[in-house]
Amino acid sequence: MPHPAHAPTRRTLLAVGAAAAAAAVTGAAGPAAQAAPAALDARTEERLRRIVGRMSLEEKVGQVFVSRVYGHSATDPDRGDADANLRELGVRTAAELIGRYHLGGIIYFAWAHNTRDPHQIAELSNGIQAAALASGTPVPVLISTDQEHGIVCRIGEPATLLPGAMALGANGSPADARKAARIAGAELAAMGVRQDYAPVADVNVNPGNPVIGVRSFGSEPRAVSALVTAQVRGYQGAGVAATAKHFPGHGDTAVDSHYGLPVITHTREQWSALDAPPFRAAIAAGIDAIMTAHLVVPALDPSGDPATLSHPILTGVLRGELGYDGVVVTDALDMQGVRTKYGDERVPVLALKAGVDQLLNPPKLDVAWNAVLKAVRDGELTEQRLDESVLRILRLKARRGLFAEPCTTREAVDGVVGTARHLAEADRIAERTTTLLVNEDGFLPLSPASHGRVLVVGADPASPSGTTGPPTTTLGAALRELGFAPTVLSTGITPTAARIEEAVAAAAGQDVIVVGTYNVSAASPQRTLVARLAATGVPVVTVAIRNPYDVARTTGQRAALAAYSWTDVELRAAVRVLAGRAKPRGRLPVPVRSAEDPAVTLFPVGFGLSYA
C-alpha cells in the first residue's frame, strides 16, 4: 500500500481555492462564454411557432409532461400492465394515454415492462409515435430513459453495455467518453429513444453519497467537466438529446432525494468552484436539456424550497447567470425530495413558475395535469409562460430530427444495437478503466500455471442493467475462459457467520481467493470475510465492484482492484487485468481516505499501479 498522505478534510477542501478553481474551468467566465443549444433556421422556427399557435390549451399542457406507462406495446399490453395503467393512469394503453393527455414525452423503465428486447422497444416507440401523430395537433413524442451505463441502465443485453461514469473517470479519456456516448446514443436512437437522462454532471466529493457515487465521473470539477463535454457531444452527435443532471449539483449529499430532502451547505463560492463547472461546460457544449435536483441549497435560495421549485435557482442562476435557454426537466416528481414541502397538486405548478419546461413522471398524472390546466385558466400561470416551455420542447424535438423522421425500423435495430463492433469497443474502453490499488510484492498478474485454483466469493447485488450476472458467477466464468479453475461461492452483501465459515472451509486447497466487495461500511461483515480468508494463508485479491472506497475498510489482501460497477463488461475487464491479459490503466478519479481518519488520504486522485 502507498504511504498515507495527510490531507485536509473534504470540508476544508471545499473552502480553499474557490475563486481560482472556478476561473480555471471551461465556461466559468459567465453567460457571455456560453453556447445555446444549436439554433434552428428561421423557417423551422416559424413552423414551430405556428404549431404552438394551433394547439389547444389542453395540448399545450400535455406537451410539458413526461409520463411512465406500463407495457411492451402501445396498443396491446399484457393484461397485468393494462390493469396497472388503468389503476395509476386511468387508461389501458400508451396510445390511450397519449390521446387523453396529449403527452409530449414518455419515459421507459424496465420495471414498467417497456424494455424486453431491442425490436420490441422499437415497435413500442413506433406505436407511441403513431398515436401522437394521429391526434388533433400532430406532434411527435420525445421518448426518454435513464441509460447512464454502469449501475443505472434501463435497457440491458443484447444492447451494448458500457462502463459507467466513474469508470470513465478512471479511464480519463474524453475521446473514450465521447465514443461510449456515441455508441449508447446510436443504439437508443435505433430503438426510438431520443432523449437520454445522461450524463451525470454531479461532482462527487462525498464518499458517503448514497445516490450518486459511481454515477459521477469523479471529484475534480475540471476532469468532470471535460468528460461531461465529451459525452454531450457523443450523445447529441448520435441524434439523442443529452441531459446533464442534477442541477445545481448532487455530489455532496448524505441523503438520497428519492426518500428525503437533502440540504447542500456549500457557500456560493464553493458551489461556483465545485458544482457549477460541469453544468457550465455542458451549456458551452450546446446541451439539449438539464435536469433539476430535489435538494435545498440555502446559498442559492434561502427559502427552503428544493431547486426543482426554486425560481432563484432555475431562472435566476441557470437561465440568468449561466445563460442557458434549453429545456429544463425535473427529476422524477414521484421522489420524496420534491414532495416533502408541497402537495402533488402544487408541485408541477410551482416547478413551471420556477422555470421548468418538462414535468417528469408525476405520481398522479391526472392530478398534476389538471393542476397545471387550472393554474393557466385561473391566471396563476400565463399561457405565454406555457408557450415558452412548449416552444423549447418543440425546438429540441426538431433538433433531434423527430419532425422529419419520428419512427425507426427493424433494419436500424439490426444494424446498430449490440453489434460486434460496439461490443468489442465496450470491452476495449472497459480495459482502460480497471484501477490497481494494491499489489504487494508484485503478486499480480495471476497465471493459471501458478494460481490455477481460484475461489471466487463475495457480494451478488441484483444486476443493474439486465446483464447476465450475478457478479461472482461472471467473475468465475471470465476466469474459466482464461484457463483458471474457479470455484464460486456467493457470500452476499451481508455474509452471515455461517457463510463466512463456509467460505473459510472452501479456501482449503485453493491457490488464490478473489473477493468481490460491495460498499463496505464500518460495520459490514464483508470486512470480517476478507480478514478471515486472509488469515487462512491463501492469498486474497479484493475487487471493489462498486465504490472504490472499499479498499480503505478491508485488510489482509495481497492485491486490490477497483472495477466501479458489477456489469459484465467491467467485471470481465477486471479479470483480464487480474490475469495479465490487459494492463491496469485506470487512475482513481476520487480520493480514498482512511476509514479511521478522513484527514488521511490513502490513495489520492490520479493514483493507480501498473505492471512492470
Tab-separated table of N, CA and C in Angstrom, residues 289-434:
chain	number	residue	atom	x	y	z
A	289	ALA	N	-30.718	19.507	-22.786
A	289	ALA	CA	-31.573	19.530	-21.598
A	289	ALA	C	-30.733	19.447	-20.334
A	290	ILE	N	-31.266	20.024	-19.263
A	290	ILE	CA	-30.651	19.947	-17.940
A	290	ILE	C	-31.730	19.514	-16.957
A	291	MET	N	-31.400	18.534	-16.116
A	291	MET	CA	-32.345	18.014	-15.128
A	291	MET	C	-32.096	18.663	-13.776
A	292	THR	N	-33.180	18.974	-13.083
A	292	THR	CA	-33.085	19.605	-11.766
A	292	THR	C	-32.874	18.564	-10.677
A	293	ALA	N	-32.466	19.044	-9.510
A	293	ALA	CA	-32.294	18.186	-8.335
A	293	ALA	C	-33.311	18.562	-7.275
A	294	HIS	N	-33.796	17.556	-6.586
A	294	HIS	CA	-34.713	17.791	-5.473
A	294	HIS	C	-33.893	17.961	-4.193
A	295	LEU	N	-33.253	19.088	-4.074
A	295	LEU	CA	-32.446	19.369	-2.889
A	295	LEU	C	-32.418	20.863	-2.633
A	296	VAL	N	-32.093	21.217	-1.406
A	296	VAL	CA	-32.085	22.611	-0.969
A	296	VAL	C	-30.653	23.115	-0.949
A	297	VAL	N	-30.442	24.302	-1.516
A	297	VAL	CA	-29.130	24.952	-1.476
A	297	VAL	C	-29.335	26.351	-0.913
A	298	PRO	N	-29.226	26.512	0.416
A	298	PRO	CA	-29.521	27.817	1.025
A	298	PRO	C	-28.692	28.964	0.461
A	299	ALA	N	-27.461	28.681	0.018
A	299	ALA	CA	-26.622	29.756	-0.517
A	299	ALA	C	-27.169	30.305	-1.829
A	300	LEU	N	-27.950	29.506	-2.535
A	300	LEU	CA	-28.539	29.953	-3.802
A	300	LEU	C	-29.988	30.395	-3.637
A	301	ASP	N	-30.666	29.817	-2.651
A	301	ASP	CA	-32.054	30.181	-2.371
A	301	ASP	C	-32.348	29.840	-0.913
A	302	PRO	N	-32.444	30.854	-0.056
A	302	PRO	CA	-32.650	30.598	1.378
A	302	PRO	C	-34.079	30.237	1.758
A	303	SER	N	-34.972	30.093	0.783
A	303	SER	CA	-36.386	29.862	1.089
A	303	SER	C	-36.672	28.475	1.658
A	304	GLY	N	-35.751	27.530	1.434
A	304	GLY	CA	-36.002	26.157	1.833
A	304	GLY	C	-36.691	25.341	0.765
A	305	ASP	N	-36.990	25.940	-0.384
A	305	ASP	CA	-37.593	25.196	-1.488
A	305	ASP	C	-36.533	24.345	-2.189
A	306	PRO	N	-36.899	23.127	-2.627
A	306	PRO	CA	-35.953	22.350	-3.433
A	306	PRO	C	-35.674	23.051	-4.756
A	307	ALA	N	-34.510	22.811	-5.311
A	307	ALA	CA	-34.092	23.500	-6.534
A	307	ALA	C	-35.113	23.341	-7.649
A	308	THR	N	-35.770	22.193	-7.722
A	308	THR	CA	-36.784	21.944	-8.751
A	308	THR	C	-37.893	22.986	-8.713
A	309	LEU	N	-38.147	23.556	-7.549
A	309	LEU	CA	-39.246	24.509	-7.386
A	309	LEU	C	-38.740	25.914	-7.105
A	310	SER	N	-37.457	26.163	-7.339
A	310	SER	CA	-36.831	27.431	-6.960
A	310	SER	C	-36.647	28.356	-8.156
A	311	HIS	N	-37.383	29.459	-8.165
A	311	HIS	CA	-37.192	30.476	-9.205
A	311	HIS	C	-35.803	31.100	-9.131
A	312	PRO	N	-35.279	31.433	-7.944
A	312	PRO	CA	-33.920	31.983	-7.887
A	312	PRO	C	-32.873	31.055	-8.479
A	313	ILE	N	-33.035	29.727	-8.318
A	313	ILE	CA	-32.026	28.793	-8.827
A	313	ILE	C	-32.210	28.520	-10.315
A	314	LEU	N	-33.424	28.232	-10.745
A	314	LEU	CA	-33.633	27.835	-12.137
A	314	LEU	C	-33.687	29.021	-13.091
A	315	THR	N	-34.413	30.059	-12.709
A	315	THR	CA	-34.488	31.238	-13.582
A	315	THR	C	-33.349	32.208	-13.278
A	316	GLY	N	-33.063	32.426	-11.995
A	316	GLY	CA	-32.015	33.374	-11.636
A	316	GLY	C	-30.623	32.890	-11.975
A	317	VAL	N	-30.274	31.676	-11.538
A	317	VAL	CA	-28.916	31.175	-11.733
A	317	VAL	C	-28.769	30.463	-13.078
A	318	LEU	N	-29.590	29.431	-13.320
A	318	LEU	CA	-29.408	28.625	-14.528
A	318	LEU	C	-29.702	29.419	-15.791
A	319	ARG	N	-30.843	30.082	-15.828
A	319	ARG	CA	-31.186	30.840	-17.034
A	319	ARG	C	-30.422	32.166	-17.091
A	320	GLY	N	-30.389	32.880	-15.947
A	320	GLY	CA	-29.805	34.211	-15.937
A	320	GLY	C	-28.285	34.208	-15.910
A	321	GLU	N	-27.716	33.666	-14.842
A	321	GLU	CA	-26.263	33.734	-14.679
A	321	GLU	C	-25.519	32.822	-15.654
A	322	LEU	N	-26.026	31.610	-15.863
A	322	LEU	CA	-25.335	30.678	-16.747
A	322	LEU	C	-25.770	30.812	-18.199
A	323	GLY	N	-26.799	31.589	-18.460
A	323	GLY	CA	-27.199	31.884	-19.831
A	323	GLY	C	-27.801	30.720	-20.584
A	324	TYR	N	-28.449	29.805	-19.872
A	324	TYR	CA	-28.993	28.614	-20.514
A	324	TYR	C	-30.423	28.836	-20.981
A	325	ASP	N	-30.708	28.487	-22.244
A	325	ASP	CA	-32.055	28.661	-22.771
A	325	ASP	C	-32.591	27.369	-23.381
A	326	GLY	N	-32.011	26.231	-22.983
A	326	GLY	CA	-32.536	24.955	-23.451
A	326	GLY	C	-33.621	24.437	-22.527
A	327	VAL	N	-33.972	23.177	-22.712
A	327	VAL	CA	-35.040	22.554	-21.940
A	327	VAL	C	-34.554	22.238	-20.528
A	328	VAL	N	-35.378	22.574	-19.542
A	328	VAL	CA	-35.146	22.178	-18.154
A	328	VAL	C	-36.186	21.137	-17.791
A	329	VAL	N	-35.731	19.964	-17.374
A	329	VAL	CA	-36.631	18.880	-16.995
A	329	VAL	C	-36.447	18.589	-15.520
A	330	THR	N	-37.530	18.323	-14.822
A	330	THR	CA	-37.424	17.969	-13.415
A	330	THR	C	-36.876	16.560	-13.272
A	331	ASP	N	-36.263	16.286	-12.135
A	331	ASP	CA	-36.089	14.899	-11.750
A	331	ASP	C	-37.501	14.352	-11.487
A	332	ALA	N	-37.612	13.047	-11.321
A	332	ALA	CA	-38.940	12.435	-11.212
A	332	ALA	C	-39.745	13.057	-10.074
A	333	LEU	N	-40.983	13.414	-10.375
A	333	LEU	CA	-41.823	14.099	-9.384
A	333	LEU	C	-42.477	13.144	-8.398
A	334	ASP	N	-42.223	11.847	-8.550
A	334	ASP	CA	-42.704	10.911	-7.528
A	334	ASP	C	-41.671	10.679	-6.431
A	335	MET	N	-40.524	11.354	-6.517
A	335	MET	CA	-39.490	11.233	-5.488
A	335	MET	C	-39.872	12.055	-4.259
A	336	GLN	N	-39.498	11.542	-3.094
A	336	GLN	CA	-39.925	12.184	-1.854
A	336	GLN	C	-39.323	13.570	-1.676
A	337	GLY	N	-38.113	13.784	-2.220
A	337	GLY	CA	-37.446	15.058	-2.023
A	337	GLY	C	-38.240	16.263	-2.483
A	338	VAL	N	-39.047	16.104	-3.537
A	338	VAL	CA	-39.823	17.229	-4.060
A	338	VAL	C	-41.227	17.277	-3.470
A	339	ARG	N	-41.592	16.247	-2.701
A	339	ARG	CA	-42.959	16.149	-2.186
A	339	ARG	C	-43.042	16.472	-0.689
A	340	THR	N	-41.906	16.788	-0.062
A	340	THR	CA	-41.917	16.964	1.398
A	340	THR	C	-42.567	18.268	1.839
A	341	LYS	N	-42.509	19.292	0.987
A	341	LYS	CA	-42.961	20.626	1.408
A	341	LYS	C	-44.319	20.995	0.829
A	342	TYR	N	-44.615	20.494	-0.378
A	342	TYR	CA	-45.858	20.854	-1.059
A	342	TYR	C	-46.565	19.590	-1.531
A	343	GLY	N	-47.858	19.675	-1.739
A	343	GLY	CA	-48.628	18.542	-2.228
A	343	GLY	C	-48.458	18.333	-3.717
A	344	ASP	N	-48.934	17.185	-4.180
A	344	ASP	CA	-48.756	16.810	-5.583
A	344	ASP	C	-49.492	17.733	-6.553
A	345	GLU	N	-50.494	18.464	-6.083
A	345	GLU	CA	-51.173	19.436	-6.945
A	345	GLU	C	-50.339	20.692	-7.145
A	346	ARG	N	-49.578	21.076	-6.129
A	346	ARG	CA	-48.825	22.326	-6.206
A	346	ARG	C	-47.471	22.154	-6.887
A	347	VAL	N	-46.871	20.984	-6.725
A	347	VAL	CA	-45.509	20.787	-7.223
A	347	VAL	C	-45.369	21.106	-8.713
A	348	PRO	N	-46.193	20.569	-9.610
A	348	PRO	CA	-45.994	20.868	-11.038
A	348	PRO	C	-46.184	22.343	-11.379
A	349	VAL	N	-47.116	23.005	-10.716
A	349	VAL	CA	-47.338	24.430	-10.973
A	349	VAL	C	-46.143	25.241	-10.502
A	350	LEU	N	-45.656	24.939	-9.303
A	350	LEU	CA	-44.507	25.670	-8.773
A	350	LEU	C	-43.256	25.417	-9.612
A	351	ALA	N	-43.112	24.205	-10.136
A	351	ALA	CA	-41.956	23.907	-10.981
A	351	ALA	C	-41.978	24.757	-12.253
A	352	LEU	N	-43.135	24.859	-12.887
A	352	LEU	CA	-43.242	25.695	-14.085
A	352	LEU	C	-42.993	27.157	-13.758
A	353	LYS	N	-43.505	27.619	-12.641
A	353	LYS	CA	-43.270	29.005	-12.236
A	353	LYS	C	-41.789	29.252	-11.956
A	354	ALA	N	-41.081	28.206	-11.504
A	354	ALA	CA	-39.651	28.351	-11.208
A	354	ALA	C	-38.810	28.437	-12.473
A	355	GLY	N	-39.318	27.874	-13.589
A	355	GLY	CA	-38.558	27.908	-14.832
A	355	GLY	C	-38.410	26.575	-15.525
A	356	VAL	N	-39.067	25.544	-15.022
A	356	VAL	CA	-39.020	24.207	-15.610
A	356	VAL	C	-39.821	24.168	-16.909
A	357	ASP	N	-39.424	23.272	-17.814
A	357	ASP	CA	-40.164	23.049	-19.060
A	357	ASP	C	-40.856	21.692	-19.100
A	358	GLN	N	-40.185	20.656	-18.642
A	358	GLN	CA	-40.735	19.308	-18.672
A	358	GLN	C	-40.959	18.807	-17.248
A	359	LEU	N	-42.133	18.241	-17.004
A	359	LEU	CA	-42.502	17.694	-15.700
A	359	LEU	C	-42.456	16.174	-15.801
A	360	LEU	N	-41.476	15.588	-15.126
A	360	LEU	CA	-41.174	14.171	-15.310
A	360	LEU	C	-41.874	13.278	-14.289
A	361	ASN	N	-42.670	12.360	-14.794
A	361	ASN	CA	-43.240	11.252	-14.037
A	361	ASN	C	-43.918	11.660	-12.725
A	362	PRO	N	-44.927	12.516	-12.791
A	362	PRO	CA	-45.678	12.825	-11.569
A	362	PRO	C	-46.353	11.569	-11.036
A	363	PRO	N	-46.498	11.458	-9.714
A	363	PRO	CA	-47.091	10.232	-9.159
A	363	PRO	C	-48.527	10.017	-9.615
A	364	LYS	N	-49.288	11.105	-9.766
A	364	LYS	CA	-50.669	11.019	-10.257
A	364	LYS	C	-50.807	11.991	-11.417
A	365	LEU	N	-50.741	11.444	-12.627
A	365	LEU	CA	-50.734	12.294	-13.815
A	365	LEU	C	-51.990	13.141	-13.899
A	366	ASP	N	-53.148	12.563	-13.597
A	366	ASP	CA	-54.380	13.340	-13.719
A	366	ASP	C	-54.388	14.531	-12.766
A	367	VAL	N	-53.887	14.329	-11.555
A	367	VAL	CA	-53.832	15.418	-10.579
A	367	VAL	C	-52.896	16.521	-11.067
A	368	ALA	N	-51.723	16.141	-11.529
A	368	ALA	CA	-50.734	17.126	-11.977
A	368	ALA	C	-51.208	17.862	-13.233
A	369	TRP	N	-51.733	17.111	-14.200
A	369	TRP	CA	-52.178	17.697	-15.472
A	369	TRP	C	-53.312	18.691	-15.234
A	370	ASN	N	-54.264	18.308	-14.443
A	370	ASN	CA	-55.390	19.202	-14.164
A	370	ASN	C	-54.979	20.401	-13.327
A	371	ALA	N	-53.981	20.230	-12.462
A	371	ALA	CA	-53.497	21.354	-11.659
A	371	ALA	C	-52.859	22.420	-12.544
A	372	VAL	N	-52.080	21.982	-13.537
A	372	VAL	CA	-51.462	22.944	-14.454
A	372	VAL	C	-52.533	23.611	-15.313
A	373	LEU	N	-53.464	22.833	-15.814
A	373	LEU	CA	-54.547	23.402	-16.618
A	373	LEU	C	-55.314	24.461	-15.823
A	374	LYS	N	-55.635	24.153	-14.588
A	374	LYS	CA	-56.363	25.088	-13.736
A	374	LYS	C	-55.538	26.342	-13.452
A	375	ALA	N	-54.239	26.175	-13.223
A	375	ALA	CA	-53.388	27.323	-12.929
A	375	ALA	C	-53.354	28.301	-14.096
A	376	VAL	N	-53.390	27.786	-15.332
A	376	VAL	CA	-53.412	28.670	-16.502
A	376	VAL	C	-54.785	29.334	-16.625
A	377	ARG	N	-55.840	28.565	-16.455
A	377	ARG	CA	-57.190	29.143	-16.575
A	377	ARG	C	-57.467	30.179	-15.491
A	378	ASP	N	-56.860	29.961	-14.306
A	378	ASP	CA	-57.062	30.908	-13.205
A	378	ASP	C	-56.118	32.101	-13.257
A	379	GLY	N	-55.149	32.086	-14.153
A	379	GLY	CA	-54.217	33.194	-14.284
A	379	GLY	C	-52.983	33.104	-13.420
A	380	GLU	N	-52.831	32.018	-12.640
A	380	GLU	CA	-51.607	31.876	-11.842
A	380	GLU	C	-50.401	31.657	-12.750
A	381	LEU	N	-50.614	30.909	-13.816
A	381	LEU	CA	-49.633	30.745	-14.882
A	381	LEU	C	-50.206	31.370	-16.148
A	382	THR	N	-49.439	32.180	-16.824
A	382	THR	CA	-49.940	32.751	-18.072
A	382	THR	C	-49.766	31.745	-19.201
A	383	GLU	N	-50.608	31.839	-20.201
A	383	GLU	CA	-50.446	30.967	-21.359
A	383	GLU	C	-49.158	31.293	-22.109
A	384	GLN	N	-48.741	32.541	-22.029
A	384	GLN	CA	-47.463	32.915	-22.653
A	384	GLN	C	-46.312	32.161	-22.009
A	385	ARG	N	-46.332	32.037	-20.679
A	385	ARG	CA	-45.278	31.288	-19.981
A	385	ARG	C	-45.308	29.826	-20.414
A	386	LEU	N	-46.490	29.260	-20.549
A	386	LEU	CA	-46.607	27.880	-21.013
A	386	LEU	C	-46.072	27.741	-22.432
A	387	ASP	N	-46.382	28.713	-23.283
A	387	ASP	CA	-45.909	28.683	-24.666
A	387	ASP	C	-44.383	28.657	-24.735
A	388	GLU	N	-43.725	29.373	-23.836
A	388	GLU	CA	-42.251	29.387	-23.826
A	388	GLU	C	-41.698	27.982	-23.645
A	389	SER	N	-42.278	27.237	-22.698
A	389	SER	CA	-41.801	25.874	-22.458
A	389	SER	C	-42.128	24.954	-23.624
A	390	VAL	N	-43.337	25.074	-24.160
A	390	VAL	CA	-43.721	24.226	-25.283
A	390	VAL	C	-42.796	24.473	-26.470
A	391	LEU	N	-42.470	25.733	-26.734
A	391	LEU	CA	-41.597	26.053	-27.858
A	391	LEU	C	-40.194	25.479	-27.638
A	392	ARG	N	-39.684	25.548	-26.416
A	392	ARG	CA	-38.365	24.941	-26.150
A	392	ARG	C	-38.403	23.438	-26.414
A	393	ILE	N	-39.467	22.790	-25.991
A	393	ILE	CA	-39.601	21.347	-26.186
A	393	ILE	C	-39.680	21.012	-27.671
A	394	LEU	N	-40.444	21.787	-28.425
A	394	LEU	CA	-40.556	21.540	-29.866
A	394	LEU	C	-39.229	21.789	-30.569
A	395	ARG	N	-38.494	22.789	-30.124
A	395	ARG	CA	-37.169	23.028	-30.710
A	395	ARG	C	-36.264	21.823	-30.500
A	396	LEU	N	-36.285	21.258	-29.295
A	396	LEU	CA	-35.471	20.081	-29.018
A	396	LEU	C	-35.876	18.937	-29.947
A	397	LYS	N	-37.170	18.726	-30.100
A	397	LYS	CA	-37.639	17.655	-30.981
A	397	LYS	C	-37.194	17.892	-32.419
A	398	ALA	N	-37.225	19.130	-32.828
A	398	ALA	CA	-36.794	19.447	-34.196
A	398	ALA	C	-35.294	19.224	-34.362
A	399	ARG	N	-34.496	19.646	-33.365
A	399	ARG	CA	-33.047	19.457	-33.462
A	399	ARG	C	-32.690	17.984	-33.544
A	400	ARG	N	-33.448	17.133	-32.887
A	400	ARG	CA	-33.146	15.700	-32.887
A	400	ARG	C	-33.851	14.963	-34.023
A	401	GLY	N	-34.451	15.705	-34.936
A	401	GLY	CA	-34.986	15.109	-36.166
A	401	GLY	C	-36.316	14.417	-36.030
A	402	LEU	N	-37.041	14.646	-34.942
A	402	LEU	CA	-38.291	13.926	-34.733
A	402	LEU	C	-39.394	14.363	-35.693
A	403	PHE	N	-39.400	15.625	-36.088
A	403	PHE	CA	-40.420	16.065	-37.036
A	403	PHE	C	-40.149	15.488	-38.425
A	404	ALA	N	-38.882	15.283	-38.736
A	404	ALA	CA	-38.533	14.732	-40.048
A	404	ALA	C	-38.751	13.222	-40.096
A	405	GLU	N	-38.359	12.500	-39.021
A	405	GLU	CA	-38.489	11.047	-39.000
A	405	GLU	C	-38.669	10.574	-37.562
A	406	PRO	N	-39.911	10.497	-37.099
A	406	PRO	CA	-40.150	10.116	-35.706
A	406	PRO	C	-40.017	8.625	-35.431
A	407	CYS	N	-40.077	7.799	-36.464
A	407	CYS	CA	-40.109	6.355	-36.262
A	407	CYS	C	-38.773	5.713	-36.615
A	408	THR	N	-38.651	4.460	-36.240
A	408	THR	CA	-37.435	3.704	-36.536
A	408	THR	C	-37.819	2.430	-37.285
A	409	THR	N	-36.833	1.590	-37.559
A	409	THR	CA	-37.083	0.378	-38.347
A	409	THR	C	-36.356	-0.816	-37.731
A	410	ARG	N	-36.794	-2.008	-38.089
A	410	ARG	CA	-36.087	-3.222	-37.664
A	410	ARG	C	-34.668	-3.236	-38.210
A	411	GLU	N	-34.509	-2.709	-39.425
A	411	GLU	CA	-33.177	-2.680	-40.033
A	411	GLU	C	-32.228	-1.798	-39.233
A	412	ALA	N	-32.755	-0.687	-38.710
A	412	ALA	CA	-31.919	0.189	-37.890
A	412	ALA	C	-31.476	-0.532	-36.621
A	413	VAL	N	-32.394	-1.260	-36.006
A	413	VAL	CA	-32.050	-2.024	-34.806
A	413	VAL	C	-30.982	-3.057	-35.129
A	414	ASP	N	-31.200	-3.829	-36.177
A	414	ASP	CA	-30.267	-4.905	-36.522
A	414	ASP	C	-28.880	-4.376	-36.890
A	415	GLY	N	-28.849	-3.196	-37.484
A	415	GLY	CA	-27.568	-2.663	-37.942
A	415	GLY	C	-26.786	-1.909	-36.884
A	416	VAL	N	-27.426	-1.632	-35.734
A	416	VAL	CA	-26.778	-0.759	-34.753
A	416	VAL	C	-26.711	-1.374	-33.355
A	417	VAL	N	-27.774	-1.978	-32.894
A	417	VAL	CA	-27.886	-2.352	-31.487
A	417	VAL	C	-27.120	-3.637	-31.184
A	418	GLY	N	-26.168	-3.546	-30.264
A	418	GLY	CA	-25.424	-4.717	-29.828
A	418	GLY	C	-24.588	-5.363	-30.902
A	419	THR	N	-24.072	-4.581	-31.835
A	419	THR	CA	-23.250	-5.141	-32.901
A	419	THR	C	-21.907	-5.610	-32.341
A	420	ALA	N	-21.275	-6.498	-33.074
A	420	ALA	CA	-19.961	-7.000	-32.654
A	420	ALA	C	-18.964	-5.856	-32.500
A	421	ARG	N	-19.062	-4.887	-33.371
A	421	ARG	CA	-18.142	-3.746	-33.297
A	421	ARG	C	-18.366	-2.947	-32.022
A	422	HIS	N	-19.626	-2.708	-31.668
A	422	HIS	CA	-19.910	-1.959	-30.452
A	422	HIS	C	-19.479	-2.735	-29.204
A	423	LEU	N	-19.744	-4.035	-29.182
A	423	LEU	CA	-19.373	-4.848	-28.025
A	423	LEU	C	-17.863	-4.890	-27.850
A	424	ALA	N	-17.138	-5.003	-28.938
A	424	ALA	CA	-15.678	-5.019	-28.857
A	424	ALA	C	-15.151	-3.673	-28.370
A	425	GLU	N	-15.769	-2.603	-28.817
A	425	GLU	CA	-15.336	-1.279	-28.385
A	425	GLU	C	-15.608	-1.086	-26.891
A	426	ALA	N	-16.740	-1.590	-26.414
A	426	ALA	CA	-17.049	-1.517	-24.987
A	426	ALA	C	-15.988	-2.244	-24.170
A	427	ASP	N	-15.564	-3.422	-24.633
A	427	ASP	CA	-14.516	-4.159	-23.927
A	427	ASP	C	-13.204	-3.389	-23.915
A	428	ARG	N	-12.870	-2.774	-25.035
A	428	ARG	CA	-11.611	-2.023	-25.097
A	428	ARG	C	-11.641	-0.827	-24.145
A	429	ILE	N	-12.766	-0.116	-24.111
A	429	ILE	CA	-12.869	1.029	-23.203
A	429	ILE	C	-12.795	0.557	-21.756
A	430	ALA	N	-13.490	-0.537	-21.445
A	430	ALA	CA	-13.518	-1.041	-20.074
A	430	ALA	C	-12.132	-1.447	-19.591
A	431	GLU	N	-11.333	-2.019	-20.470
A	431	GLU	CA	-9.978	-2.422	-20.069
A	431	GLU	C	-9.148	-1.248	-19.587
A	432	ARG	N	-9.481	-0.065	-20.053
A	432	ARG	CA	-8.709	1.119	-19.661
A	432	ARG	C	-9.271	1.788	-18.406
A	433	THR	N	-10.233	1.130	-17.730
A	433	THR	CA	-10.840	1.718	-16.531
A	433	THR	C	-10.408	1.036	-15.241
A	434	THR	N	-10.111	-0.269	-15.281
A	434	THR	CA	-9.789	-1.018	-14.058
A	434	THR	C	-8.573	-0.411	-13.373
